[in-house]
Each structure stands twice: as C-alpha cells, then as structure tokens.
mmCIF file with all atom_site columns, C-alpha atoms in Angstrom:
data_model
loop_
_atom_site.group_PDB
_atom_site.id
_atom_site.type_symbol
_atom_site.label_atom_id
_atom_site.label_alt_id
_atom_site.label_comp_id
_atom_site.label_asym_id
_atom_site.label_entity_id
_atom_site.label_seq_id
_atom_site.pdbx_PDB_ins_code
_atom_site.Cartn_x
_atom_site.Cartn_y
_atom_site.Cartn_z
_atom_site.occupancy
_atom_site.B_iso_or_equiv
_atom_site.pdbx_formal_charge
_atom_site.auth_seq_id
_atom_site.auth_comp_id
_atom_site.auth_asym_id
_atom_site.auth_atom_id
_atom_site.pdbx_PDB_model_num
ATOM 1   C CA . GLU A 1 1   ? 32.285 43.370 -26.991 1.00 0.00 ? 1096 GLU A CA 1
ATOM 2   C CA . ALA A 1 2   ? 34.398 40.856 -28.888 1.00 0.00 ? 1097 ALA A CA 1
ATOM 3   C CA . GLY A 1 3   ? 33.036 37.340 -29.224 1.00 0.00 ? 1098 GLY A CA 1
ATOM 4   C CA . VAL A 1 4   ? 34.951 34.087 -29.031 1.00 0.00 ? 1099 VAL A CA 1
ATOM 5   C CA . THR A 1 5   ? 37.809 34.223 -31.504 1.00 0.00 ? 1100 THR A CA 1
ATOM 6   C CA . GLN A 1 6   ? 39.646 31.275 -32.981 1.00 0.00 ? 1101 GLN A CA 1
ATOM 7   C CA . SER A 1 7   ? 42.829 31.106 -35.027 1.00 0.00 ? 1102 SER A CA 1
ATOM 8   C CA . PRO A 1 8   ? 43.767 30.166 -37.579 1.00 0.00 ? 1103 PRO A CA 1
ATOM 9   C CA . THR A 1 9   ? 40.603 30.011 -39.677 1.00 0.00 ? 1104 THR A CA 1
ATOM 10  C CA . HIS A 1 10  ? 42.052 27.293 -41.862 1.00 0.00 ? 1105 HIS A CA 1
ATOM 11  C CA . LEU A 1 11  ? 44.951 24.938 -41.334 1.00 0.00 ? 1106 LEU A CA 1
ATOM 12  C CA . ILE A 1 12  ? 46.407 22.376 -43.708 1.00 0.00 ? 1107 ILE A CA 1
ATOM 13  C CA . LYS A 1 13  ? 48.789 19.782 -42.303 1.00 0.00 ? 1108 LYS A CA 1
ATOM 14  C CA . THR A 1 14  ? 50.416 16.612 -43.460 1.00 0.00 ? 1109 THR A CA 1
ATOM 15  C CA . ARG A 1 15  ? 49.693 13.281 -41.818 1.00 0.00 ? 1110 ARG A CA 1
ATOM 16  C CA . GLY A 1 16  ? 52.010 12.759 -38.846 1.00 0.00 ? 1111 GLY A CA 1
ATOM 17  C CA . GLN A 1 17  ? 52.519 16.455 -38.175 1.00 0.00 ? 1112 GLN A CA 1
ATOM 18  C CA . GLN A 1 18  ? 51.287 18.425 -35.182 1.00 0.00 ? 1113 GLN A CA 1
ATOM 19  C CA . ALA A 1 19  ? 48.573 21.099 -35.227 1.00 0.00 ? 1114 ALA A CA 1
ATOM 20  C CA . THR A 1 20  ? 48.003 23.889 -32.730 1.00 0.00 ? 1115 THR A CA 1
ATOM 21  C CA . LEU A 1 21  ? 44.654 25.673 -32.584 1.00 0.00 ? 1116 LEU A CA 1
ATOM 22  C CA . ARG A 1 22  ? 43.950 28.723 -30.462 1.00 0.00 ? 1117 ARG A CA 1
ATOM 23  C CA . CYS A 1 23  ? 40.892 30.159 -28.777 1.00 0.00 ? 1118 CYS A CA 1
ATOM 24  C CA . SER A 1 24  ? 40.289 33.468 -27.004 1.00 0.00 ? 1119 SER A CA 1
ATOM 25  C CA . PRO A 1 25  ? 37.124 33.457 -24.875 1.00 0.00 ? 1120 PRO A CA 1
ATOM 26  C CA . ILE A 1 26  ? 34.759 36.337 -24.320 1.00 0.00 ? 1121 ILE A CA 1
ATOM 27  C CA . SER A 1 27  ? 36.167 38.733 -21.749 1.00 0.00 ? 1122 SER A CA 1
ATOM 28  C CA . GLY A 1 28  ? 35.239 37.559 -18.254 1.00 0.00 ? 1123 GLY A CA 1
ATOM 29  C CA . HIS A 1 29  ? 34.544 33.967 -19.242 1.00 0.00 ? 1124 HIS A CA 1
ATOM 30  C CA . THR A 1 30  ? 36.589 31.397 -17.351 1.00 0.00 ? 1125 THR A CA 1
ATOM 31  C CA . SER A 1 31  ? 35.556 28.194 -19.129 1.00 0.00 ? 1126 SER A CA 1
ATOM 32  C CA . VAL A 1 32  ? 36.628 27.056 -22.569 1.00 0.00 ? 1127 VAL A CA 1
ATOM 33  C CA . TYR A 1 33  ? 35.214 24.015 -24.347 1.00 0.00 ? 1128 TYR A CA 1
ATOM 34  C CA . TRP A 1 34  ? 36.636 22.335 -27.439 1.00 0.00 ? 1129 TRP A CA 1
ATOM 35  C CA . TYR A 1 35  ? 34.586 20.327 -29.918 1.00 0.00 ? 1130 TYR A CA 1
ATOM 36  C CA . GLN A 1 36  ? 35.306 18.426 -33.082 1.00 0.00 ? 1131 GLN A CA 1
ATOM 37  C CA . GLN A 1 37  ? 32.752 18.481 -35.886 1.00 0.00 ? 1132 GLN A CA 1
ATOM 38  C CA . ALA A 1 38  ? 33.687 15.953 -38.525 1.00 0.00 ? 1133 ALA A CA 1
ATOM 39  C CA . LEU A 1 39  ? 31.528 15.455 -41.574 1.00 0.00 ? 1134 LEU A CA 1
ATOM 40  C CA . GLY A 1 40  ? 28.393 13.545 -40.672 1.00 0.00 ? 1135 GLY A CA 1
ATOM 41  C CA . LEU A 1 41  ? 29.348 13.013 -37.015 1.00 0.00 ? 1136 LEU A CA 1
ATOM 42  C CA . GLY A 1 42  ? 27.910 16.027 -35.225 1.00 0.00 ? 1137 GLY A CA 1
ATOM 43  C CA . LEU A 1 43  ? 29.658 17.905 -32.438 1.00 0.00 ? 1138 LEU A CA 1
ATOM 44  C CA . GLN A 1 44  ? 31.903 15.635 -30.395 1.00 0.00 ? 1139 GLN A CA 1
ATOM 45  C CA . PHE A 1 45  ? 33.101 16.963 -27.044 1.00 0.00 ? 1140 PHE A CA 1
ATOM 46  C CA . LEU A 1 46  ? 36.891 17.081 -26.752 1.00 0.00 ? 1141 LEU A CA 1
ATOM 47  C CA . LEU A 1 47  ? 38.006 19.047 -23.691 1.00 0.00 ? 1142 LEU A CA 1
ATOM 48  C CA . TRP A 1 48  ? 36.717 21.431 -21.030 1.00 0.00 ? 1143 TRP A CA 1
ATOM 49  C CA . TYR A 1 49  ? 38.987 23.873 -19.208 1.00 0.00 ? 1144 TYR A CA 1
ATOM 50  C CA . ASP A 1 50  ? 37.955 26.080 -16.333 1.00 0.00 ? 1145 ASP A CA 1
ATOM 51  C CA . GLU A 1 51  ? 40.159 28.373 -14.257 1.00 0.00 ? 1146 GLU A CA 1
ATOM 52  C CA . GLY A 1 52  ? 43.248 26.892 -15.860 1.00 0.00 ? 1147 GLY A CA 1
ATOM 53  C CA . GLU A 1 53  ? 42.415 23.271 -15.125 1.00 0.00 ? 1148 GLU A CA 1
ATOM 54  C CA . GLU A 1 54  ? 41.131 20.440 -17.253 1.00 0.00 ? 1149 GLU A CA 1
ATOM 55  C CA . ARG A 1 55  ? 37.635 19.602 -15.944 1.00 0.00 ? 1150 ARG A CA 1
ATOM 56  C CA . ASN A 1 56  ? 36.577 16.909 -18.342 1.00 0.00 ? 1151 ASN A CA 1
ATOM 57  C CA . ARG A 1 57  ? 37.727 15.075 -21.408 1.00 0.00 ? 1152 ARG A CA 1
ATOM 58  C CA . GLY A 1 58  ? 35.808 13.404 -24.195 1.00 0.00 ? 1153 GLY A CA 1
ATOM 59  C CA . ASN A 1 59  ? 36.462 10.024 -25.735 1.00 0.00 ? 1154 ASN A CA 1
ATOM 60  C CA . PHE A 1 60  ? 39.526 11.008 -27.763 1.00 0.00 ? 1155 PHE A CA 1
ATOM 61  C CA . PRO A 1 61  ? 43.062 9.572  -27.770 1.00 0.00 ? 1156 PRO A CA 1
ATOM 62  C CA . PRO A 1 62  ? 45.824 11.248 -25.707 1.00 0.00 ? 1157 PRO A CA 1
ATOM 63  C CA . ARG A 1 63  ? 47.338 12.834 -28.814 1.00 0.00 ? 1158 ARG A CA 1
ATOM 64  C CA . PHE A 1 64  ? 44.540 15.396 -28.428 1.00 0.00 ? 1159 PHE A CA 1
ATOM 65  C CA . SER A 1 65  ? 45.643 17.690 -25.626 1.00 0.00 ? 1160 SER A CA 1
ATOM 66  C CA . GLY A 1 66  ? 45.409 21.285 -24.611 1.00 0.00 ? 1161 GLY A CA 1
ATOM 67  C CA . ARG A 1 67  ? 45.827 23.869 -21.951 1.00 0.00 ? 1162 ARG A CA 1
ATOM 68  C CA . GLN A 1 68  ? 44.331 27.049 -20.630 1.00 0.00 ? 1163 GLN A CA 1
ATOM 69  C CA . PHE A 1 69  ? 46.462 30.078 -19.922 1.00 0.00 ? 1164 PHE A CA 1
ATOM 70  C CA . PRO A 1 70  ? 46.165 32.560 -17.017 1.00 0.00 ? 1165 PRO A CA 1
ATOM 71  C CA . ASN A 1 71  ? 44.265 34.969 -19.289 1.00 0.00 ? 1166 ASN A CA 1
ATOM 72  C CA . TYR A 1 72  ? 41.773 32.098 -19.930 1.00 0.00 ? 1167 TYR A CA 1
ATOM 73  C CA . SER A 1 73  ? 42.706 31.704 -23.587 1.00 0.00 ? 1168 SER A CA 1
ATOM 74  C CA . SER A 1 74  ? 43.239 28.126 -24.650 1.00 0.00 ? 1169 SER A CA 1
ATOM 75  C CA . GLU A 1 75  ? 45.228 26.019 -27.023 1.00 0.00 ? 1170 GLU A CA 1
ATOM 76  C CA . LEU A 1 76  ? 44.327 22.659 -28.546 1.00 0.00 ? 1171 LEU A CA 1
ATOM 77  C CA . ASN A 1 77  ? 47.177 20.480 -29.745 1.00 0.00 ? 1172 ASN A CA 1
ATOM 78  C CA . VAL A 1 78  ? 46.768 17.492 -31.976 1.00 0.00 ? 1173 VAL A CA 1
ATOM 79  C CA . ASN A 1 79  ? 49.851 15.316 -32.371 1.00 0.00 ? 1174 ASN A CA 1
ATOM 80  C CA . ALA A 1 80  ? 50.604 12.656 -34.961 1.00 0.00 ? 1175 ALA A CA 1
ATOM 81  C CA . LEU A 1 81  ? 47.837 13.889 -37.231 1.00 0.00 ? 1176 LEU A CA 1
ATOM 82  C CA . GLU A 1 82  ? 45.712 11.325 -39.017 1.00 0.00 ? 1177 GLU A CA 1
ATOM 83  C CA . LEU A 1 83  ? 43.502 11.844 -42.050 1.00 0.00 ? 1178 LEU A CA 1
ATOM 84  C CA . GLU A 1 84  ? 40.422 11.282 -39.851 1.00 0.00 ? 1179 GLU A CA 1
ATOM 85  C CA . ASP A 1 85  ? 41.359 14.353 -37.784 1.00 0.00 ? 1180 ASP A CA 1
ATOM 86  C CA . SER A 1 86  ? 40.197 16.540 -40.655 1.00 0.00 ? 1181 SER A CA 1
ATOM 87  C CA . ALA A 1 87  ? 37.258 18.462 -39.229 1.00 0.00 ? 1182 ALA A CA 1
ATOM 88  C CA . LEU A 1 88  ? 35.936 21.791 -38.039 1.00 0.00 ? 1183 LEU A CA 1
ATOM 89  C CA . TYR A 1 89  ? 37.217 22.445 -34.518 1.00 0.00 ? 1184 TYR A CA 1
ATOM 90  C CA . LEU A 1 90  ? 34.977 24.695 -32.472 1.00 0.00 ? 1185 LEU A CA 1
ATOM 91  C CA . CYS A 1 91  ? 35.683 26.501 -29.250 1.00 0.00 ? 1186 CYS A CA 1
ATOM 92  C CA . ALA A 1 92  ? 33.054 27.836 -26.843 1.00 0.00 ? 1187 ALA A CA 1
ATOM 93  C CA . SER A 1 93  ? 33.259 29.860 -23.654 1.00 0.00 ? 1188 SER A CA 1
ATOM 94  C CA . ASN A 1 94  ? 31.095 30.743 -20.667 1.00 0.00 ? 1189 ASN A CA 1
ATOM 95  C CA . TRP A 1 95  ? 31.395 31.647 -16.987 1.00 0.00 ? 1190 TRP A CA 1
ATOM 96  C CA . GLY A 1 96  ? 31.755 27.995 -16.049 1.00 0.00 ? 1191 GLY A CA 1
ATOM 97  C CA . GLY A 1 97  ? 29.501 24.952 -16.056 1.00 0.00 ? 1192 GLY A CA 1
ATOM 98  C CA . PRO A 1 98  ? 26.055 24.453 -17.553 1.00 0.00 ? 1193 PRO A CA 1
ATOM 99  C CA . ARG A 1 99  ? 24.278 27.270 -15.740 1.00 0.00 ? 1194 ARG A CA 1
ATOM 100 C CA . THR A 1 100 ? 25.348 30.087 -18.009 1.00 0.00 ? 1195 THR A CA 1
ATOM 101 C CA . GLU A 1 101 ? 25.085 30.861 -21.691 1.00 0.00 ? 1196 GLU A CA 1
ATOM 102 C CA . ALA A 1 102 ? 27.837 29.402 -23.845 1.00 0.00 ? 1197 ALA A CA 1
ATOM 103 C CA . PHE A 1 103 ? 29.030 31.144 -27.005 1.00 0.00 ? 1198 PHE A CA 1
ATOM 104 C CA . PHE A 1 104 ? 30.975 29.666 -29.898 1.00 0.00 ? 1199 PHE A CA 1
ATOM 105 C CA . GLY A 1 105 ? 33.728 30.914 -32.137 1.00 0.00 ? 1200 GLY A CA 1
ATOM 106 C CA . GLN A 1 106 ? 33.720 30.540 -35.909 1.00 0.00 ? 1201 GLN A CA 1
ATOM 107 C CA . GLY A 1 107 ? 35.947 27.483 -35.798 1.00 0.00 ? 1202 GLY A CA 1
ATOM 108 C CA . THR A 1 108 ? 39.210 26.298 -37.305 1.00 0.00 ? 1203 THR A CA 1
ATOM 109 C CA . ARG A 1 109 ? 38.949 24.095 -40.362 1.00 0.00 ? 1204 ARG A CA 1
ATOM 110 C CA . LEU A 1 110 ? 41.755 21.526 -40.102 1.00 0.00 ? 1205 LEU A CA 1
ATOM 111 C CA . THR A 1 111 ? 42.584 19.541 -43.202 1.00 0.00 ? 1206 THR A CA 1
ATOM 112 C CA . VAL A 1 112 ? 45.050 16.664 -42.978 1.00 0.00 ? 1207 VAL A CA 1
ATOM 113 C CA . VAL A 1 113 ? 46.524 15.505 -46.271 1.00 0.00 ? 1208 VAL A CA 1
ATOM 114 C CA . SER B 2 1   ? 23.848 5.450  -28.166 1.00 0.00 ? 984  SER B CA 1
ATOM 115 C CA . GLN B 2 2   ? 23.236 9.141  -28.596 1.00 0.00 ? 985  GLN B CA 1
ATOM 116 C CA . GLU B 2 3   ? 22.502 10.787 -25.215 1.00 0.00 ? 986  GLU B CA 1
ATOM 117 C CA . LEU B 2 4   ? 20.605 13.650 -26.825 1.00 0.00 ? 987  LEU B CA 1
ATOM 118 C CA . GLU B 2 5   ? 18.201 12.667 -29.571 1.00 0.00 ? 988  GLU B CA 1
ATOM 119 C CA . GLN B 2 6   ? 16.957 15.282 -31.994 1.00 0.00 ? 989  GLN B CA 1
ATOM 120 C CA . SER B 2 7   ? 14.037 14.876 -34.336 1.00 0.00 ? 990  SER B CA 1
ATOM 121 C CA . PRO B 2 8   ? 13.465 15.168 -37.139 1.00 0.00 ? 991  PRO B CA 1
ATOM 122 C CA . GLN B 2 9   ? 16.916 14.834 -38.710 1.00 0.00 ? 992  GLN B CA 1
ATOM 123 C CA . SER B 2 10  ? 15.846 17.066 -41.580 1.00 0.00 ? 993  SER B CA 1
ATOM 124 C CA . LEU B 2 11  ? 12.873 19.172 -42.399 1.00 0.00 ? 994  LEU B CA 1
ATOM 125 C CA . ILE B 2 12  ? 11.708 20.946 -45.556 1.00 0.00 ? 995  ILE B CA 1
ATOM 126 C CA . VAL B 2 13  ? 8.907  23.453 -45.107 1.00 0.00 ? 996  VAL B CA 1
ATOM 127 C CA . GLN B 2 14  ? 7.184  26.010 -47.274 1.00 0.00 ? 997  GLN B CA 1
ATOM 128 C CA . GLU B 2 15  ? 7.827  29.627 -46.358 1.00 0.00 ? 998  GLU B CA 1
ATOM 129 C CA . GLY B 2 16  ? 5.212  30.849 -43.919 1.00 0.00 ? 999  GLY B CA 1
ATOM 130 C CA . LYS B 2 17  ? 4.602  27.458 -42.321 1.00 0.00 ? 1000 LYS B CA 1
ATOM 131 C CA . ASN B 2 18  ? 5.175  26.645 -38.668 1.00 0.00 ? 1001 ASN B CA 1
ATOM 132 C CA . LEU B 2 19  ? 7.506  23.883 -37.537 1.00 0.00 ? 1002 LEU B CA 1
ATOM 133 C CA . THR B 2 20  ? 8.739  22.142 -34.398 1.00 0.00 ? 1003 THR B CA 1
ATOM 134 C CA . ILE B 2 21  ? 12.060 20.478 -33.610 1.00 0.00 ? 1004 ILE B CA 1
ATOM 135 C CA . ASN B 2 22  ? 12.407 18.190 -30.595 1.00 0.00 ? 1005 ASN B CA 1
ATOM 136 C CA . CYS B 2 23  ? 15.311 17.311 -28.331 1.00 0.00 ? 1006 CYS B CA 1
ATOM 137 C CA . THR B 2 24  ? 14.997 14.366 -25.923 1.00 0.00 ? 1007 THR B CA 1
ATOM 138 C CA . SER B 2 25  ? 17.253 12.980 -23.217 1.00 0.00 ? 1008 SER B CA 1
ATOM 139 C CA . SER B 2 26  ? 16.956 9.889  -21.031 1.00 0.00 ? 1009 SER B CA 1
ATOM 140 C CA . LYS B 2 27  ? 18.518 11.879 -18.188 1.00 0.00 ? 1010 LYS B CA 1
ATOM 141 C CA . THR B 2 28  ? 17.655 15.115 -16.439 1.00 0.00 ? 1011 THR B CA 1
ATOM 142 C CA . LEU B 2 29  ? 18.956 18.109 -18.337 1.00 0.00 ? 1012 LEU B CA 1
ATOM 143 C CA . TYR B 2 30  ? 20.982 20.768 -16.515 1.00 0.00 ? 1013 TYR B CA 1
ATOM 144 C CA . GLY B 2 31  ? 20.785 23.731 -18.829 1.00 0.00 ? 1014 GLY B CA 1
ATOM 145 C CA . LEU B 2 32  ? 19.399 23.188 -22.323 1.00 0.00 ? 1015 LEU B CA 1
ATOM 146 C CA . TYR B 2 33  ? 20.827 25.232 -25.160 1.00 0.00 ? 1016 TYR B CA 1
ATOM 147 C CA . TRP B 2 34  ? 19.566 25.820 -28.670 1.00 0.00 ? 1017 TRP B CA 1
ATOM 148 C CA . TYR B 2 35  ? 21.914 26.902 -31.433 1.00 0.00 ? 1018 TYR B CA 1
ATOM 149 C CA . LYS B 2 36  ? 21.723 27.531 -35.150 1.00 0.00 ? 1019 LYS B CA 1
ATOM 150 C CA . GLN B 2 37  ? 24.593 26.727 -37.504 1.00 0.00 ? 1020 GLN B CA 1
ATOM 151 C CA . LYS B 2 38  ? 25.147 27.657 -41.107 1.00 0.00 ? 1021 LYS B CA 1
ATOM 152 C CA . TYR B 2 39  ? 27.075 24.956 -42.939 1.00 0.00 ? 1022 TYR B CA 1
ATOM 153 C CA . GLY B 2 40  ? 30.758 24.952 -41.966 1.00 0.00 ? 1023 GLY B CA 1
ATOM 154 C CA . GLU B 2 41  ? 30.452 27.925 -39.644 1.00 0.00 ? 1024 GLU B CA 1
ATOM 155 C CA . GLY B 2 42  ? 30.287 28.510 -35.926 1.00 0.00 ? 1025 GLY B CA 1
ATOM 156 C CA . LEU B 2 43  ? 27.188 28.096 -33.787 1.00 0.00 ? 1026 LEU B CA 1
ATOM 157 C CA . ILE B 2 44  ? 24.882 31.035 -33.157 1.00 0.00 ? 1027 ILE B CA 1
ATOM 158 C CA . PHE B 2 45  ? 23.394 31.053 -29.672 1.00 0.00 ? 1028 PHE B CA 1
ATOM 159 C CA . LEU B 2 46  ? 19.591 31.183 -29.688 1.00 0.00 ? 1029 LEU B CA 1
ATOM 160 C CA . MET B 2 47  ? 18.330 30.419 -26.189 1.00 0.00 ? 1030 MET B CA 1
ATOM 161 C CA . MET B 2 48  ? 19.126 28.689 -22.917 1.00 0.00 ? 1031 MET B CA 1
ATOM 162 C CA . LEU B 2 49  ? 16.526 27.040 -20.679 1.00 0.00 ? 1032 LEU B CA 1
ATOM 163 C CA . GLN B 2 50  ? 17.128 25.900 -17.124 1.00 0.00 ? 1033 GLN B CA 1
ATOM 164 C CA . LYS B 2 51  ? 13.930 25.444 -15.217 1.00 0.00 ? 1034 LYS B CA 1
ATOM 165 C CA . GLY B 2 52  ? 11.292 22.822 -15.843 1.00 0.00 ? 1035 GLY B CA 1
ATOM 166 C CA . GLY B 2 53  ? 8.346  24.406 -17.617 1.00 0.00 ? 1036 GLY B CA 1
ATOM 167 C CA . GLU B 2 54  ? 10.428 27.358 -18.764 1.00 0.00 ? 1037 GLU B CA 1
ATOM 168 C CA . GLU B 2 55  ? 9.594  28.953 -22.097 1.00 0.00 ? 1038 GLU B CA 1
ATOM 169 C CA . LYS B 2 56  ? 11.530 31.624 -23.963 1.00 0.00 ? 1039 LYS B CA 1
ATOM 170 C CA . SER B 2 57  ? 10.880 33.457 -27.196 1.00 0.00 ? 1040 SER B CA 1
ATOM 171 C CA . HIS B 2 58  ? 12.990 35.501 -29.547 1.00 0.00 ? 1041 HIS B CA 1
ATOM 172 C CA . GLU B 2 59  ? 11.338 36.986 -32.585 1.00 0.00 ? 1042 GLU B CA 1
ATOM 173 C CA . LYS B 2 60  ? 9.518  34.046 -34.184 1.00 0.00 ? 1043 LYS B CA 1
ATOM 174 C CA . ILE B 2 61  ? 11.360 31.296 -32.331 1.00 0.00 ? 1044 ILE B CA 1
ATOM 175 C CA . THR B 2 62  ? 10.040 29.798 -29.092 1.00 0.00 ? 1045 THR B CA 1
ATOM 176 C CA . ALA B 2 63  ? 11.734 27.140 -26.994 1.00 0.00 ? 1046 ALA B CA 1
ATOM 177 C CA . LYS B 2 64  ? 10.261 25.159 -24.110 1.00 0.00 ? 1047 LYS B CA 1
ATOM 178 C CA . LEU B 2 65  ? 11.714 22.806 -21.506 1.00 0.00 ? 1048 LEU B CA 1
ATOM 179 C CA . ASP B 2 66  ? 9.247  20.269 -20.159 1.00 0.00 ? 1049 ASP B CA 1
ATOM 180 C CA . GLU B 2 67  ? 8.488  19.927 -16.460 1.00 0.00 ? 1050 GLU B CA 1
ATOM 181 C CA . LYS B 2 68  ? 10.645 16.847 -16.022 1.00 0.00 ? 1051 LYS B CA 1
ATOM 182 C CA . LYS B 2 69  ? 13.558 18.603 -17.769 1.00 0.00 ? 1052 LYS B CA 1
ATOM 183 C CA . GLN B 2 70  ? 14.131 15.743 -20.155 1.00 0.00 ? 1053 GLN B CA 1
ATOM 184 C CA . GLN B 2 71  ? 12.733 17.174 -23.349 1.00 0.00 ? 1054 GLN B CA 1
ATOM 185 C CA . SER B 2 72  ? 12.786 20.486 -25.150 1.00 0.00 ? 1055 SER B CA 1
ATOM 186 C CA . SER B 2 73  ? 11.078 21.748 -28.253 1.00 0.00 ? 1056 SER B CA 1
ATOM 187 C CA . LEU B 2 74  ? 11.934 24.584 -30.599 1.00 0.00 ? 1057 LEU B CA 1
ATOM 188 C CA . HIS B 2 75  ? 9.038  26.094 -32.484 1.00 0.00 ? 1058 HIS B CA 1
ATOM 189 C CA . ILE B 2 76  ? 9.343  28.482 -35.422 1.00 0.00 ? 1059 ILE B CA 1
ATOM 190 C CA . THR B 2 77  ? 6.289  30.453 -36.425 1.00 0.00 ? 1060 THR B CA 1
ATOM 191 C CA . ALA B 2 78  ? 5.768  31.644 -40.009 1.00 0.00 ? 1061 ALA B CA 1
ATOM 192 C CA . SER B 2 79  ? 9.119  30.334 -41.240 1.00 0.00 ? 1062 SER B CA 1
ATOM 193 C CA . GLN B 2 80  ? 11.285 32.422 -43.562 1.00 0.00 ? 1063 GLN B CA 1
ATOM 194 C CA . PRO B 2 81  ? 14.240 31.510 -45.805 1.00 0.00 ? 1064 PRO B CA 1
ATOM 195 C CA . SER B 2 82  ? 16.503 33.187 -43.212 1.00 0.00 ? 1065 SER B CA 1
ATOM 196 C CA . HIS B 2 83  ? 15.533 30.433 -40.743 1.00 0.00 ? 1066 HIS B CA 1
ATOM 197 C CA . ALA B 2 84  ? 17.239 27.800 -42.890 1.00 0.00 ? 1067 ALA B CA 1
ATOM 198 C CA . GLY B 2 85  ? 20.223 26.089 -41.327 1.00 0.00 ? 1068 GLY B CA 1
ATOM 199 C CA . ILE B 2 86  ? 21.106 23.368 -38.860 1.00 0.00 ? 1069 ILE B CA 1
ATOM 200 C CA . TYR B 2 87  ? 19.527 23.584 -35.418 1.00 0.00 ? 1070 TYR B CA 1
ATOM 201 C CA . LEU B 2 88  ? 21.416 21.949 -32.583 1.00 0.00 ? 1071 LEU B CA 1
ATOM 202 C CA . CYS B 2 89  ? 20.379 21.299 -29.025 1.00 0.00 ? 1072 CYS B CA 1
ATOM 203 C CA . GLY B 2 90  ? 23.067 21.080 -26.379 1.00 0.00 ? 1073 GLY B CA 1
ATOM 204 C CA . ALA B 2 91  ? 22.828 20.158 -22.717 1.00 0.00 ? 1074 ALA B CA 1
ATOM 205 C CA . ALA B 2 92  ? 24.740 19.179 -19.619 1.00 0.00 ? 1075 ALA B CA 1
ATOM 206 C CA . LEU B 2 93  ? 23.678 15.898 -18.044 1.00 0.00 ? 1076 LEU B CA 1
ATOM 207 C CA . SER B 2 94  ? 25.037 16.780 -14.612 1.00 0.00 ? 1077 SER B CA 1
ATOM 208 C CA . SER B 2 95  ? 25.311 19.953 -12.580 1.00 0.00 ? 1078 SER B CA 1
ATOM 209 C CA . GLN B 2 96  ? 29.054 20.086 -13.216 1.00 0.00 ? 1079 GLN B CA 1
ATOM 210 C CA . GLY B 2 97  ? 29.133 18.588 -16.653 1.00 0.00 ? 1080 GLY B CA 1
ATOM 211 C CA . ASN B 2 98  ? 30.266 19.843 -20.001 1.00 0.00 ? 1081 ASN B CA 1
ATOM 212 C CA . LEU B 2 99  ? 27.824 20.370 -22.844 1.00 0.00 ? 1082 LEU B CA 1
ATOM 213 C CA . ILE B 2 100 ? 26.974 17.552 -25.210 1.00 0.00 ? 1083 ILE B CA 1
ATOM 214 C CA . PHE B 2 101 ? 25.017 17.961 -28.413 1.00 0.00 ? 1084 PHE B CA 1
ATOM 215 C CA . GLY B 2 102 ? 22.415 16.250 -30.498 1.00 0.00 ? 1085 GLY B CA 1
ATOM 216 C CA . LYS B 2 103 ? 23.169 15.483 -34.131 1.00 0.00 ? 1086 LYS B CA 1
ATOM 217 C CA . GLY B 2 104 ? 21.171 18.448 -35.342 1.00 0.00 ? 1087 GLY B CA 1
ATOM 218 C CA . THR B 2 105 ? 18.131 19.109 -37.487 1.00 0.00 ? 1088 THR B CA 1
ATOM 219 C CA . LYS B 2 106 ? 18.683 20.456 -40.980 1.00 0.00 ? 1089 LYS B CA 1
ATOM 220 C CA . LEU B 2 107 ? 15.964 22.930 -41.869 1.00 0.00 ? 1090 LEU B CA 1
ATOM 221 C CA . SER B 2 108 ? 15.266 24.065 -45.424 1.00 0.00 ? 1091 SER B CA 1
ATOM 222 C CA . VAL B 2 109 ? 12.647 26.720 -46.133 1.00 0.00 ? 1092 VAL B CA 1
ATOM 223 C CA . LYS B 2 110 ? 11.248 26.870 -49.647 1.00 0.00 ? 1093 LYS B CA 1
ATOM 224 C CA . PRO B 2 111 ? 10.283 30.341 -50.876 1.00 0.00 ? 1094 PRO B CA 1
#
C-alpha cells in the first residue's frame, strides 16, 4: 500500500513568486494536514482539511492557502513568497481527527531565493 | 508558550544504555503520537496512545500515557546507533482538533 506522497521533492522559487505543493494521502484517508518545519522552529501547524473542507488553520498569513480535492488529495499554495518561507513542508493523512494514526509524507523542501 | 513540552531537548547516550524522553501538556491529550525523524526527512510513525494508563511497545521502544492523559514518556531499552534521530511527540488538545507537536528531542547514540 502506497504511503503519503508529496511532490515536488524540492522546489526553488524567487521571492514574490507563488509555490504550489501537492499531497496524496494514503488510500481511504479523508484528512490531510499541512505543516511547516523551518530550521530551528519545529513543526508548525498550517492547515487541516477533511472531507473537502478546511477544518482548522494555524497562525499563518492568508497568503498560505490550500484546498482538498474530491479524491482527498490536497494542494498547498503559498503566494508572494518571502525568504522566511524557506522550509520543509510536510503533509500527513489519517481517517479524520485525533483518534486514528496519522502518517507523514517525505516532505517538499521549498527554498526561496 | 509551547503547548507540548518535550524534554530533554537533546540526549547523547552510549550504545546499550537505556533512555527516556518525556512529553508534557498543560491540557488533556486526545491521542498522543510519537514519531521519529531523520534530519530533513519525513516523520516515521512509531506509536499512538489514547487511553490514560495505556502502554505500547514496539521492538525496544515503549511508550506510556499517564492516567491523567497529560504526559507521555518514550523509553528505549539497550539503545543502538539505529535509534539516533529526532523524536517528536504530537497530540490533539481537543476531541476535534488537529495535531500539534513538541519541538523534538535529538538523540545521538555513540557506538
């Protein structure tokens, strides 16, 4: 069974550009979570989608947005990129909420120059 | 302030020694997760605990959730170099909440 897959693995963008990151959850999982892991800051919660709807949002500006598609895959968009957005972006999936095991993808390394 | 506190922040042990990592919350935990991360990579799921007093083991790693569901410990017996990495605890602080994470414990195992 395939795990959580993220694409691309690496992404280099220029300040001010937009970045799109993608996540495919484990088959059958309905929830997708996005996290940012910047150097020295730990995992910061970004967004939680379940059944196509945004369930919760972390303390990030509106230029961080996303969506979940009918097949439960998800997209994270970051507009007007800033140098501080450089980080490892991780996606996780589970059957919804904190009662089930959550599995992570390998992440997308975003570098803003 | 950090809602999930992990201690210690880093740990260096000699191969073969036992060690314990703690994760503490000021609120009741709804689902407590332990993960391991190699630098710059994704998180590897280790265990999930839900019930107060619950204890789970996998190979040489044991995790416990205390009765009040506000603290968990991860214990590694007879550590090996393969145990080296960053250990992260994650939890939901409400029954419908998303997961938040501690800052992690960096474990080094000296051969």
